[in-house]
Amino acid sequence: MFKRENLGLSAVTMLVAHACVSLQAQAADALPVTADKVSVVSTTPLPSLGLPLERVPAGIQLITGPQMQKQRSVTIADYLLNNVSAVNVNDTQNNPFQPDVSFRGYSASPLLGTPQGLSVYVDGVRVNEPFGDVVSWDLIPVNALTNMALIPGSNPLFGLNTLGGALSLQTKSGRDNQGAALEASVGSWGRKAGSVEYGGVSQDGSVDFFITANSFREDGWRDYSPTDVRQLFAKVGWQNETSKLDLSYTGADNDMIGNGMTPSDMLRTLGRDTILTRPDQTRNTLSFFNLTGSHWFNGDVMLSGNVYYRQSRTRTLNGDGNDDVEDAAISAVGICGTDANWGFEDSCSGALNRSKARKDSYGLTTQLSFNQDWMQKKNQLIVGLGLDQSKTRFGQSSELGTLTSSRGVSGIGEFSDEGEVSLTGRTRTWSVFATDTLSLNDSWHLTMSARYNHTKVENRDHLVASGAESLSGDHGFNRINPAVGLNFTPTKDWTWYGSYNEGSRAPTAIELGCANPDVPCKLPNAMAGDPPLQQVVAKTYEAGVRGTLAEGLRWTANVYRAQNDNDIQFIYANSSGYGYFDNVGKTRRMGLDTSLVGSQGNFNWMLGYSYIKATYESDISLANEVNTSSDGDSINVDKGSRLAGIPAHRLKFRGEYAITPQWSIGTNVLVFSDQYAHGNENNKDQGEGAKLGGYTIVNLDTRYHFGNGWQLFAKAVNIFDREYSSGGMIGESYFLADGTYDGGEDHRASLRAPGAPRAGWIGVRWDFGGAKQASFTN
């Protein structure tokens, strides 16, 4: 009989015992800190034999599903924002399921055009979309997760796009989640949410199952901003003494409105719930099958792997004000139309931009883990290979339209040839990887890793007009990314570590299809030309320490320096949103992350602080017409200029107090410093909106257990109703402060992503059947 209990080991980190895996997690879970247990983590996305945490040269942070449930996190990003010191969110779309998440200055965003730098895995499968490496947070159901691990740095073992870190998510099984639960909540913004889950194990213990479904609907706190999210997750598993198989399915059908940034003068005049133009709709659907397996040949050798198929579909509908279409609209219908509410006879100056993308991905990964001594020293070796393929069919159109008094756009049935695209992008990546951890003695542990990636991107343009530039092209990228780390463990309570690692990201089909500065495009609705781009390479140095300061008091701290070569960014060619992708030379992120976790009696708390200096390390020129330092066409960005959208200081506090054994109350306090707005990359603009001010947010949550599985919970956000903006951009607007159309005249505007006002929700949860084993006949 082999180590059967390890067959369900998490793909990245499994908490065997010991809360020190994530200091943030301890405070949120209200558990005392202990020092007499052992935590085991896996250093690859797939299950492995696992290493004791003190031998892992990284500041891994683990969060469990119950912790997210206690704080009623709507998405993974919601929990990270409130509890992980190095995370901030630029809420550009103002939709809870479309956050732009930044960790150490690297983004995982659903928005095309955002420089992506974080990889996201679900049960060993990378779920960054093949078209732009974006992350669709709405396609990951929170109530299906048993834990998640945040791995910092450019760890090559986590494959492409791991420039600043990797987020690995593990899903629930019926073996660990037996019984059933029902949950429902209501509250501000017309929100109605509900979920159901059920899990069990067969009578002989060989088969388990789990299923959960949830529905989320709300009107949104901004005008014309409803959201409807429906998610489903199911898993069936089988295991014996040496082997384990799990087959899971994730489905989603979501309709989200995220109306984006609005000029600050309109927000002041009409209120922070006002929007600029509408609609701004995204519809996502998902079907995701994943088969994972593990087999123990003996107590020291393990084979693990997965095979997956993932299909996601995205449709967007964006209504934009646009003075470029006015003449065409007049020509098409003979008159723009008149709306008495506007006071203008020419009230048509808009476009309805539509896009649709079908993304099919499939692949496999397998690895062998060996836990065998080498030269009488403890040693663990993992070798593996992977193959991932994707096909994206992308189409778009731009319909001329008229603006209504509420700044909506109504199509007139005439389409612009410039906005039409039909493109197929294929991406194929195969890789081999290896990692070895050797214990030189009881105190020193050396880790060496490497991964070779070969990526091929093929674009095929199906609408090449006469004289037009084709989007078709073939591109190949190859690289070996190394890593080395050293741990020093002088006592069981203290670990010191240092590491160097490299990661890379190959340009995606959409970046290669929108890379011509002479023919800029407007994402996500236009592409033109595909000059070659270089792959991004990140090189990260990190050093850290974690340990016990006193009984019930633990501390972690780490410093890092990460530099990107050939960084890819979306360069705005003009203030109307048109631009192109390009390599911008070198960028750098340097910083400090630290946290202090304490537990005293019924009170548990966490205090985290993060500092980051994110800068351009190459002199570049960017097209910009509205920056006050512009020469009328462009601005010069000097080496050392700060990257936009990244606050330098972040301070977070989480406290939880058990008033009685049944009743607890918690609070999160978030403090962010100011940040430069996009459009002020040279940090020299002197106009309104050049910088966004810092802000402080306080949230509250509480739970009361009545017994027999019944629980009442409530949550309130921004309880002091602080007005703030989490993101911003210097651009142009065709609208006056009172929201009326400016007759086709554009002017400089400070565009803001306003933060949500005070809001609250209350709900009830019933867990039943968990005290006894839920069973069925196999």
mmCIF file of C-alpha atoms in Angstrom, residues 239-579:
data_model
loop_
_atom_site.group_PDB
_atom_site.id
_atom_site.type_symbol
_atom_site.label_atom_id
_atom_site.label_comp_id
_atom_site.label_asym_id
_atom_site.label_seq_id
_atom_site.Cartn_x
_atom_site.Cartn_y
_atom_site.Cartn_z
ATOM 1 C CA GLN A 239 -9.339 6.012 -6.731
ATOM 2 C CA ASN A 240 -7.787 2.859 -5.358
ATOM 3 C CA GLU A 241 -4.669 2.277 -3.305
ATOM 4 C CA THR A 242 -2.258 3.466 -6.025
ATOM 5 C CA SER A 243 -4.201 5.511 -8.593
ATOM 6 C CA LYS A 244 -6.650 8.382 -8.820
ATOM 7 C CA LEU A 245 -8.706 9.878 -11.660
ATOM 8 C CA ASP A 246 -10.939 12.979 -11.700
ATOM 9 C CA LEU A 247 -13.128 14.207 -14.555
ATOM 10 C CA SER A 248 -14.544 17.713 -14.156
ATOM 11 C CA TYR A 249 -16.807 20.009 -16.161
ATOM 12 C CA THR A 250 -17.108 23.781 -15.821
ATOM 13 C CA GLY A 251 -19.853 25.667 -17.648
ATOM 14 C CA ALA A 252 -20.904 29.312 -17.691
ATOM 15 C CA ASP A 253 -23.371 31.555 -19.497
ATOM 16 C CA ASN A 254 -22.799 35.187 -18.532
ATOM 17 C CA ASP A 255 -24.129 38.547 -19.723
ATOM 18 C CA MET A 256 -22.230 41.504 -18.250
ATOM 19 C CA ILE A 257 -22.444 45.249 -18.705
ATOM 20 C CA GLY A 258 -19.344 47.210 -17.777
ATOM 21 C CA ASN A 259 -19.698 50.802 -18.885
ATOM 22 C CA GLY A 260 -16.144 51.843 -18.204
ATOM 23 C CA MET A 261 -14.547 55.195 -17.505
ATOM 24 C CA THR A 262 -16.362 58.559 -17.502
ATOM 25 C CA PRO A 263 -15.043 62.161 -17.673
ATOM 26 C CA SER A 264 -14.513 63.564 -14.192
ATOM 27 C CA ASP A 265 -16.556 66.715 -14.933
ATOM 28 C CA MET A 266 -19.572 64.532 -15.804
ATOM 29 C CA LEU A 267 -19.115 62.551 -12.577
ATOM 30 C CA ARG A 268 -19.112 65.779 -10.565
ATOM 31 C CA THR A 269 -22.150 67.218 -12.356
ATOM 32 C CA LEU A 270 -24.357 64.162 -12.881
ATOM 33 C CA GLY A 271 -23.181 61.894 -10.052
ATOM 34 C CA ARG A 272 -20.756 59.009 -9.814
ATOM 35 C CA ASP A 273 -23.310 56.531 -11.140
ATOM 36 C CA THR A 274 -23.454 58.249 -14.536
ATOM 37 C CA ILE A 275 -21.863 56.646 -17.607
ATOM 38 C CA LEU A 276 -20.311 57.982 -20.781
ATOM 39 C CA THR A 277 -21.798 55.983 -23.688
ATOM 40 C CA ARG A 278 -23.629 52.689 -23.869
ATOM 41 C CA PRO A 279 -23.955 49.806 -24.243
ATOM 42 C CA ASP A 280 -20.714 48.124 -23.231
ATOM 43 C CA GLN A 281 -21.760 44.505 -23.157
ATOM 44 C CA THR A 282 -19.754 41.291 -22.894
ATOM 45 C CA ARG A 283 -21.338 37.859 -23.203
ATOM 46 C CA ASN A 284 -19.174 34.888 -22.241
ATOM 47 C CA THR A 285 -19.990 31.187 -22.442
ATOM 48 C CA LEU A 286 -17.753 28.281 -21.428
ATOM 49 C CA SER A 287 -17.548 24.497 -21.718
ATOM 50 C CA PHE A 288 -14.447 23.100 -20.037
ATOM 51 C CA PHE A 289 -13.649 19.376 -19.587
ATOM 52 C CA ASN A 290 -10.566 18.297 -17.640
ATOM 53 C CA LEU A 291 -9.357 14.764 -16.870
ATOM 54 C CA THR A 292 -6.613 14.577 -14.234
ATOM 55 C CA GLY A 293 -4.854 11.514 -12.902
ATOM 56 C CA SER A 294 -2.114 10.309 -10.562
ATOM 57 C CA HIS A 295 -0.435 6.936 -10.113
ATOM 58 C CA TRP A 296 2.106 5.770 -7.536
ATOM 59 C CA PHE A 297 4.580 3.188 -8.847
ATOM 60 C CA ASN A 298 5.949 2.927 -5.314
ATOM 61 C CA GLY A 299 6.250 5.133 -2.275
ATOM 62 C CA ASP A 300 8.838 7.379 -3.962
ATOM 63 C CA VAL A 301 7.798 7.548 -7.630
ATOM 64 C CA MET A 302 4.619 9.213 -8.885
ATOM 65 C CA LEU A 303 3.174 9.830 -12.366
ATOM 66 C CA SER A 304 0.601 12.603 -12.800
ATOM 67 C CA GLY A 305 -1.026 14.334 -15.740
ATOM 68 C CA ASN A 306 -4.087 15.845 -17.328
ATOM 69 C CA VAL A 307 -5.939 16.060 -20.638
ATOM 70 C CA TYR A 308 -8.352 18.922 -21.304
ATOM 71 C CA TYR A 309 -10.660 20.567 -23.814
ATOM 72 C CA ARG A 310 -11.873 24.122 -23.296
ATOM 73 C CA GLN A 311 -14.204 26.139 -25.502
ATOM 74 C CA SER A 312 -15.093 29.729 -24.670
ATOM 75 C CA ARG A 313 -17.118 32.189 -26.716
ATOM 76 C CA THR A 314 -17.083 35.959 -26.289
ATOM 77 C CA ARG A 315 -19.421 38.490 -27.894
ATOM 78 C CA THR A 316 -19.053 42.211 -27.297
ATOM 79 C CA LEU A 317 -21.265 45.163 -28.178
ATOM 80 C CA ASN A 318 -19.807 48.619 -27.583
ATOM 81 C CA GLY A 319 -21.562 51.890 -28.247
ATOM 82 C CA ASP A 320 -19.046 54.703 -28.776
ATOM 83 C CA GLY A 321 -19.278 58.378 -29.548
ATOM 84 C CA ASN A 322 -17.287 59.047 -32.701
ATOM 85 C CA ASP A 323 -17.090 62.199 -34.788
ATOM 86 C CA ASP A 324 -15.481 60.250 -37.637
ATOM 87 C CA VAL A 325 -18.775 58.570 -38.592
ATOM 88 C CA GLU A 326 -20.972 61.647 -38.733
ATOM 89 C CA ASP A 327 -20.498 62.456 -42.430
ATOM 90 C CA ALA A 328 -20.933 58.820 -43.408
ATOM 91 C CA ALA A 329 -24.148 58.602 -41.397
ATOM 92 C CA ILE A 330 -25.558 61.725 -43.034
ATOM 93 C CA SER A 331 -24.707 60.347 -46.467
ATOM 94 C CA ALA A 332 -26.324 57.010 -45.665
ATOM 95 C CA VAL A 333 -29.680 58.228 -44.351
ATOM 96 C CA GLY A 334 -29.826 61.754 -45.652
ATOM 97 C CA ILE A 335 -30.158 63.298 -42.192
ATOM 98 C CA CYS A 336 -28.576 62.732 -38.824
ATOM 99 C CA GLY A 337 -31.889 62.984 -37.051
ATOM 100 C CA THR A 338 -33.055 65.397 -34.409
ATOM 101 C CA ASP A 339 -33.535 64.813 -30.712
ATOM 102 C CA ALA A 340 -35.153 67.704 -28.893
ATOM 103 C CA ASN A 341 -33.463 66.673 -25.650
ATOM 104 C CA TRP A 342 -30.066 67.381 -27.181
ATOM 105 C CA GLY A 343 -30.704 70.817 -28.589
ATOM 106 C CA PHE A 344 -28.648 69.882 -31.655
ATOM 107 C CA GLU A 345 -29.916 69.007 -35.101
ATOM 108 C CA ASP A 346 -26.913 66.766 -35.762
ATOM 109 C CA SER A 347 -27.418 64.123 -33.103
ATOM 110 C CA CYS A 348 -25.851 61.159 -34.875
ATOM 111 C CA SER A 349 -22.221 60.686 -34.138
ATOM 112 C CA GLY A 350 -21.697 57.174 -32.865
ATOM 113 C CA ALA A 351 -20.850 53.621 -33.754
ATOM 114 C CA LEU A 352 -21.925 50.180 -32.577
ATOM 115 C CA ASN A 353 -18.796 48.036 -32.530
ATOM 116 C CA ARG A 354 -19.446 44.305 -32.421
ATOM 117 C CA SER A 355 -17.021 41.434 -32.056
ATOM 118 C CA LYS A 356 -17.287 37.717 -31.592
ATOM 119 C CA ALA A 357 -14.621 35.165 -30.814
ATOM 120 C CA ARG A 358 -14.758 31.403 -30.483
ATOM 121 C CA LYS A 359 -11.707 29.987 -28.716
ATOM 122 C CA ASP A 360 -11.063 26.227 -28.715
ATOM 123 C CA SER A 361 -8.160 24.979 -26.616
ATOM 124 C CA TYR A 362 -6.959 21.481 -25.854
ATOM 125 C CA GLY A 363 -3.830 19.834 -24.600
ATOM 126 C CA LEU A 364 -2.097 17.542 -22.167
ATOM 127 C CA THR A 365 0.643 17.652 -19.559
ATOM 128 C CA THR A 366 2.395 14.796 -17.778
ATOM 129 C CA GLN A 367 5.219 14.546 -15.277
ATOM 130 C CA LEU A 368 7.182 12.028 -13.216
ATOM 131 C CA SER A 369 8.169 12.786 -9.616
ATOM 132 C CA PHE A 370 11.047 10.986 -7.903
ATOM 133 C CA ASN A 371 11.627 11.295 -4.162
ATOM 134 C CA GLN A 372 14.911 9.405 -3.873
ATOM 135 C CA ASP A 373 18.188 10.210 -2.149
ATOM 136 C CA TRP A 374 21.176 11.192 -4.260
ATOM 137 C CA MET A 375 24.658 10.696 -2.815
ATOM 138 C CA GLN A 376 23.002 10.034 0.556
ATOM 139 C CA LYS A 377 21.258 13.414 0.489
ATOM 140 C CA LYS A 378 17.525 14.072 0.311
ATOM 141 C CA ASN A 379 16.543 14.835 -3.271
ATOM 142 C CA GLN A 380 13.362 15.340 -5.285
ATOM 143 C CA LEU A 381 13.373 15.376 -9.095
ATOM 144 C CA ILE A 382 10.417 16.182 -11.366
ATOM 145 C CA VAL A 383 10.520 15.926 -15.164
ATOM 146 C CA GLY A 384 7.618 16.563 -17.503
ATOM 147 C CA LEU A 385 6.320 17.686 -20.869
ATOM 148 C CA GLY A 386 3.275 19.523 -22.163
ATOM 149 C CA LEU A 387 1.411 20.281 -25.381
ATOM 150 C CA ASP A 388 -1.184 23.040 -25.728
ATOM 151 C CA GLN A 389 -3.038 24.037 -28.899
ATOM 152 C CA SER A 390 -5.714 26.624 -29.584
ATOM 153 C CA LYS A 391 -7.764 27.952 -32.458
ATOM 154 C CA THR A 392 -9.485 31.331 -32.306
ATOM 155 C CA ARG A 393 -11.999 32.530 -34.862
ATOM 156 C CA PHE A 394 -12.465 36.267 -34.507
ATOM 157 C CA GLY A 395 -14.878 38.525 -36.361
ATOM 158 C CA GLN A 396 -15.953 42.118 -35.961
ATOM 159 C CA SER A 397 -18.020 44.854 -37.534
ATOM 160 C CA SER A 398 -18.711 48.524 -36.946
ATOM 161 C CA GLU A 399 -22.205 49.898 -37.563
ATOM 162 C CA LEU A 400 -22.790 53.623 -37.903
ATOM 163 C CA GLY A 401 -25.270 54.976 -35.385
ATOM 164 C CA THR A 402 -27.071 57.889 -33.812
ATOM 165 C CA LEU A 403 -26.707 59.051 -30.219
ATOM 166 C CA THR A 404 -29.725 59.243 -27.936
ATOM 167 C CA SER A 405 -30.299 61.654 -25.074
ATOM 168 C CA SER A 406 -29.039 59.024 -22.609
ATOM 169 C CA ARG A 407 -25.839 58.657 -24.667
ATOM 170 C CA GLY A 408 -26.900 55.308 -26.039
ATOM 171 C CA VAL A 409 -26.109 54.418 -29.637
ATOM 172 C CA SER A 410 -28.793 53.227 -32.072
ATOM 173 C CA GLY A 411 -27.567 51.607 -35.265
ATOM 174 C CA ILE A 412 -28.733 52.910 -38.638
ATOM 175 C CA GLY A 413 -28.011 49.758 -40.641
ATOM 176 C CA GLU A 414 -24.941 51.105 -42.413
ATOM 177 C CA PHE A 415 -21.569 49.489 -41.738
ATOM 178 C CA SER A 416 -18.045 50.832 -42.034
ATOM 179 C CA ASP A 417 -15.637 48.757 -44.122
ATOM 180 C CA GLU A 418 -12.757 49.918 -41.912
ATOM 181 C CA GLY A 419 -14.194 48.104 -38.908
ATOM 182 C CA GLU A 420 -14.670 44.677 -40.523
ATOM 183 C CA VAL A 421 -12.289 41.837 -39.672
ATOM 184 C CA SER A 422 -12.417 38.061 -40.027
ATOM 185 C CA LEU A 423 -9.372 36.304 -38.634
ATOM 186 C CA THR A 424 -8.378 32.809 -37.569
ATOM 187 C CA GLY A 425 -5.483 32.496 -35.150
ATOM 188 C CA ARG A 426 -3.836 29.185 -34.263
ATOM 189 C CA THR A 427 -1.317 28.768 -31.468
ATOM 190 C CA ARG A 428 0.696 25.650 -30.669
ATOM 191 C CA THR A 429 3.080 25.353 -27.726
ATOM 192 C CA TRP A 430 5.056 22.329 -26.643
ATOM 193 C CA SER A 431 7.389 22.332 -23.678
ATOM 194 C CA VAL A 432 9.640 20.183 -21.533
ATOM 195 C CA PHE A 433 10.550 21.011 -17.951
ATOM 196 C CA ALA A 434 12.499 19.722 -14.972
ATOM 197 C CA THR A 435 13.124 20.758 -11.369
ATOM 198 C CA ASP A 436 15.379 19.266 -8.720
ATOM 199 C CA THR A 437 15.638 20.079 -5.017
ATOM 200 C CA LEU A 438 18.703 18.776 -3.191
ATOM 201 C CA SER A 439 19.160 19.082 0.577
ATOM 202 C CA LEU A 440 22.860 19.771 1.018
ATOM 203 C CA ASN A 441 22.404 19.206 4.755
ATOM 204 C CA ASP A 442 19.664 19.764 7.338
ATOM 205 C CA SER A 443 19.851 23.564 6.910
ATOM 206 C CA TRP A 444 20.657 24.251 3.249
ATOM 207 C CA HIS A 445 18.439 23.273 0.305
ATOM 208 C CA LEU A 446 19.254 23.970 -3.361
ATOM 209 C CA THR A 447 16.631 24.064 -6.143
ATOM 210 C CA MET A 448 17.380 24.218 -9.869
ATOM 211 C CA SER A 449 14.710 24.313 -12.591
ATOM 212 C CA ALA A 450 14.335 24.923 -16.306
ATOM 213 C CA ARG A 451 11.619 24.887 -18.965
ATOM 214 C CA TYR A 452 11.904 24.972 -22.753
ATOM 215 C CA ASN A 453 8.946 26.460 -24.660
ATOM 216 C CA HIS A 454 8.383 26.350 -28.411
ATOM 217 C CA THR A 455 5.416 28.429 -29.621
ATOM 218 C CA LYS A 456 4.065 28.899 -33.126
ATOM 219 C CA VAL A 457 1.375 31.465 -33.956
ATOM 220 C CA GLU A 458 -0.423 31.386 -37.312
ATOM 221 C CA ASN A 459 -2.835 34.155 -38.359
ATOM 222 C CA ARG A 460 -5.080 33.831 -41.409
ATOM 223 C CA ASP A 461 -6.973 36.866 -42.728
ATOM 224 C CA HIS A 462 -10.242 35.943 -44.490
ATOM 225 C CA LEU A 463 -11.091 39.493 -45.622
ATOM 226 C CA VAL A 464 -8.114 40.843 -47.534
ATOM 227 C CA ALA A 465 -9.472 43.682 -49.656
ATOM 228 C CA SER A 466 -7.645 44.881 -52.732
ATOM 229 C CA GLY A 467 -4.718 47.020 -51.696
ATOM 230 C CA ALA A 468 -5.297 46.346 -48.000
ATOM 231 C CA GLU A 469 -2.668 45.009 -45.667
ATOM 232 C CA SER A 470 -3.180 41.372 -44.756
ATOM 233 C CA LEU A 471 -3.336 40.161 -41.165
ATOM 234 C CA SER A 472 -1.965 36.764 -42.210
ATOM 235 C CA GLY A 473 1.408 35.696 -40.896
ATOM 236 C CA ASP A 474 3.409 32.886 -39.286
ATOM 237 C CA HIS A 475 5.521 33.514 -36.190
ATOM 238 C CA GLY A 476 7.710 31.239 -34.060
ATOM 239 C CA PHE A 477 9.168 31.728 -30.572
ATOM 240 C CA ASN A 478 11.614 29.539 -28.613
ATOM 241 C CA ARG A 479 13.281 29.915 -25.252
ATOM 242 C CA ILE A 480 14.835 28.035 -22.326
ATOM 243 C CA ASN A 481 13.919 29.693 -19.019
ATOM 244 C CA PRO A 482 16.086 28.748 -16.001
ATOM 245 C CA ALA A 483 15.612 29.178 -12.248
ATOM 246 C CA VAL A 484 17.734 28.621 -9.159
ATOM 247 C CA GLY A 485 16.914 29.002 -5.477
ATOM 248 C CA LEU A 486 18.581 28.455 -2.095
ATOM 249 C CA ASN A 487 16.911 27.973 1.301
ATOM 250 C CA PHE A 488 18.503 28.296 4.734
ATOM 251 C CA THR A 489 16.555 26.833 7.680
ATOM 252 C CA PRO A 490 18.589 27.353 10.865
ATOM 253 C CA THR A 491 15.611 26.338 13.045
ATOM 254 C CA LYS A 492 12.185 24.820 12.467
ATOM 255 C CA ASP A 493 10.612 28.267 12.999
ATOM 256 C CA TRP A 494 12.699 30.327 10.580
ATOM 257 C CA THR A 495 13.361 30.107 6.842
ATOM 258 C CA TRP A 496 15.545 32.393 4.721
ATOM 259 C CA TYR A 497 15.531 32.066 0.948
ATOM 260 C CA GLY A 498 16.828 33.637 -2.243
ATOM 261 C CA SER A 499 16.051 32.912 -5.881
ATOM 262 C CA TYR A 500 16.578 33.927 -9.485
ATOM 263 C CA ASN A 501 14.140 32.899 -12.203
ATOM 264 C CA GLU A 502 13.186 33.713 -15.770
ATOM 265 C CA GLY A 503 9.850 33.519 -17.578
ATOM 266 C CA SER A 504 8.587 34.504 -21.007
ATOM 267 C CA ARG A 505 5.437 35.357 -22.901
ATOM 268 C CA ALA A 506 4.998 34.901 -26.645
ATOM 269 C CA PRO A 507 2.940 37.548 -28.468
ATOM 270 C CA THR A 508 -0.636 36.378 -29.036
ATOM 271 C CA ALA A 509 -2.638 36.388 -32.271
ATOM 272 C CA ILE A 510 -4.386 39.668 -31.491
ATOM 273 C CA GLU A 511 -1.133 41.434 -30.597
ATOM 274 C CA LEU A 512 0.474 40.274 -33.822
ATOM 275 C CA GLY A 513 -2.672 41.322 -35.678
ATOM 276 C CA CYS A 514 -2.596 44.859 -34.277
ATOM 277 C CA ALA A 515 1.064 45.824 -34.386
ATOM 278 C CA ASN A 516 1.299 48.360 -37.186
ATOM 279 C CA PRO A 517 1.809 51.955 -35.985
ATOM 280 C CA ASP A 518 0.813 53.238 -39.436
ATOM 281 C CA VAL A 519 -2.591 51.511 -39.235
ATOM 282 C CA PRO A 520 -3.738 51.792 -35.602
ATOM 283 C CA CYS A 521 -6.731 49.799 -34.339
ATOM 284 C CA LYS A 522 -9.328 50.286 -31.671
ATOM 285 C CA LEU A 523 -9.569 47.334 -29.340
ATOM 286 C CA PRO A 524 -11.316 45.054 -29.298
ATOM 287 C CA ASN A 525 -12.881 46.017 -32.579
ATOM 288 C CA ALA A 526 -10.213 46.458 -35.234
ATOM 289 C CA MET A 527 -6.897 45.035 -36.358
ATOM 290 C CA ALA A 528 -4.512 45.876 -39.149
ATOM 291 C CA GLY A 529 -1.163 44.399 -40.119
ATOM 292 C CA ASP A 530 1.187 42.165 -38.181
ATOM 293 C CA PRO A 531 4.805 43.335 -38.089
ATOM 294 C CA PRO A 532 6.813 40.899 -35.957
ATOM 295 C CA LEU A 533 6.943 41.393 -32.200
ATOM 296 C CA GLN A 534 9.581 39.993 -29.844
ATOM 297 C CA GLN A 535 8.568 37.735 -26.977
ATOM 298 C CA VAL A 536 8.647 39.273 -23.502
ATOM 299 C CA VAL A 537 11.280 37.917 -21.107
ATOM 300 C CA ALA A 538 11.097 38.566 -17.350
ATOM 301 C CA LYS A 539 14.064 38.098 -15.006
ATOM 302 C CA THR A 540 13.323 38.148 -11.276
ATOM 303 C CA TYR A 541 15.587 38.268 -8.227
ATOM 304 C CA GLU A 542 13.934 37.670 -4.855
ATOM 305 C CA ALA A 543 15.005 37.234 -1.232
ATOM 306 C CA GLY A 544 12.785 36.636 1.763
ATOM 307 C CA VAL A 545 12.322 35.432 5.308
ATOM 308 C CA ARG A 546 9.424 33.919 7.234
ATOM 309 C CA GLY A 547 9.260 32.906 10.837
ATOM 310 C CA THR A 548 7.841 33.179 14.351
ATOM 311 C CA LEU A 549 8.491 36.367 16.335
ATOM 312 C CA ALA A 550 6.638 35.212 19.427
ATOM 313 C CA GLU A 551 3.880 32.830 20.397
ATOM 314 C CA GLY A 552 0.905 33.588 18.203
ATOM 315 C CA LEU A 553 2.845 36.125 16.130
ATOM 316 C CA ARG A 554 4.385 35.386 12.723
ATOM 317 C CA TRP A 555 6.119 37.558 10.159
ATOM 318 C CA THR A 556 7.063 37.356 6.485
ATOM 319 C CA ALA A 557 9.056 39.776 4.345
ATOM 320 C CA ASN A 558 10.574 39.651 0.894
ATOM 321 C CA VAL A 559 12.232 42.019 -1.551
ATOM 322 C CA TYR A 560 12.286 41.557 -5.312
ATOM 323 C CA ARG A 561 13.559 43.046 -8.544
ATOM 324 C CA ALA A 562 11.850 42.016 -11.786
ATOM 325 C CA GLN A 563 12.851 43.335 -15.207
ATOM 326 C CA ASN A 564 11.018 42.767 -18.494
ATOM 327 C CA ASP A 565 12.896 42.835 -21.775
ATOM 328 C CA ASN A 566 10.886 43.626 -24.926
ATOM 329 C CA ASP A 567 7.824 44.396 -22.845
ATOM 330 C CA ILE A 568 4.646 44.551 -24.956
ATOM 331 C CA GLN A 569 2.164 47.369 -24.392
ATOM 332 C CA PHE A 570 -0.796 48.792 -26.262
ATOM 333 C CA ILE A 571 0.340 52.195 -27.530
ATOM 334 C CA TYR A 572 -2.425 54.740 -27.987
ATOM 335 C CA ALA A 573 -1.877 56.432 -31.360
ATOM 336 C CA ASN A 574 -4.455 59.122 -30.589
ATOM 337 C CA SER A 575 -6.779 60.141 -27.802
ATOM 338 C CA SER A 576 -9.793 58.434 -29.381
ATOM 339 C CA GLY A 577 -8.581 55.026 -28.253
ATOM 340 C CA TYR A 578 -6.886 53.882 -31.465
ATOM 341 C CA GLY A 579 -3.450 52.348 -31.126
#
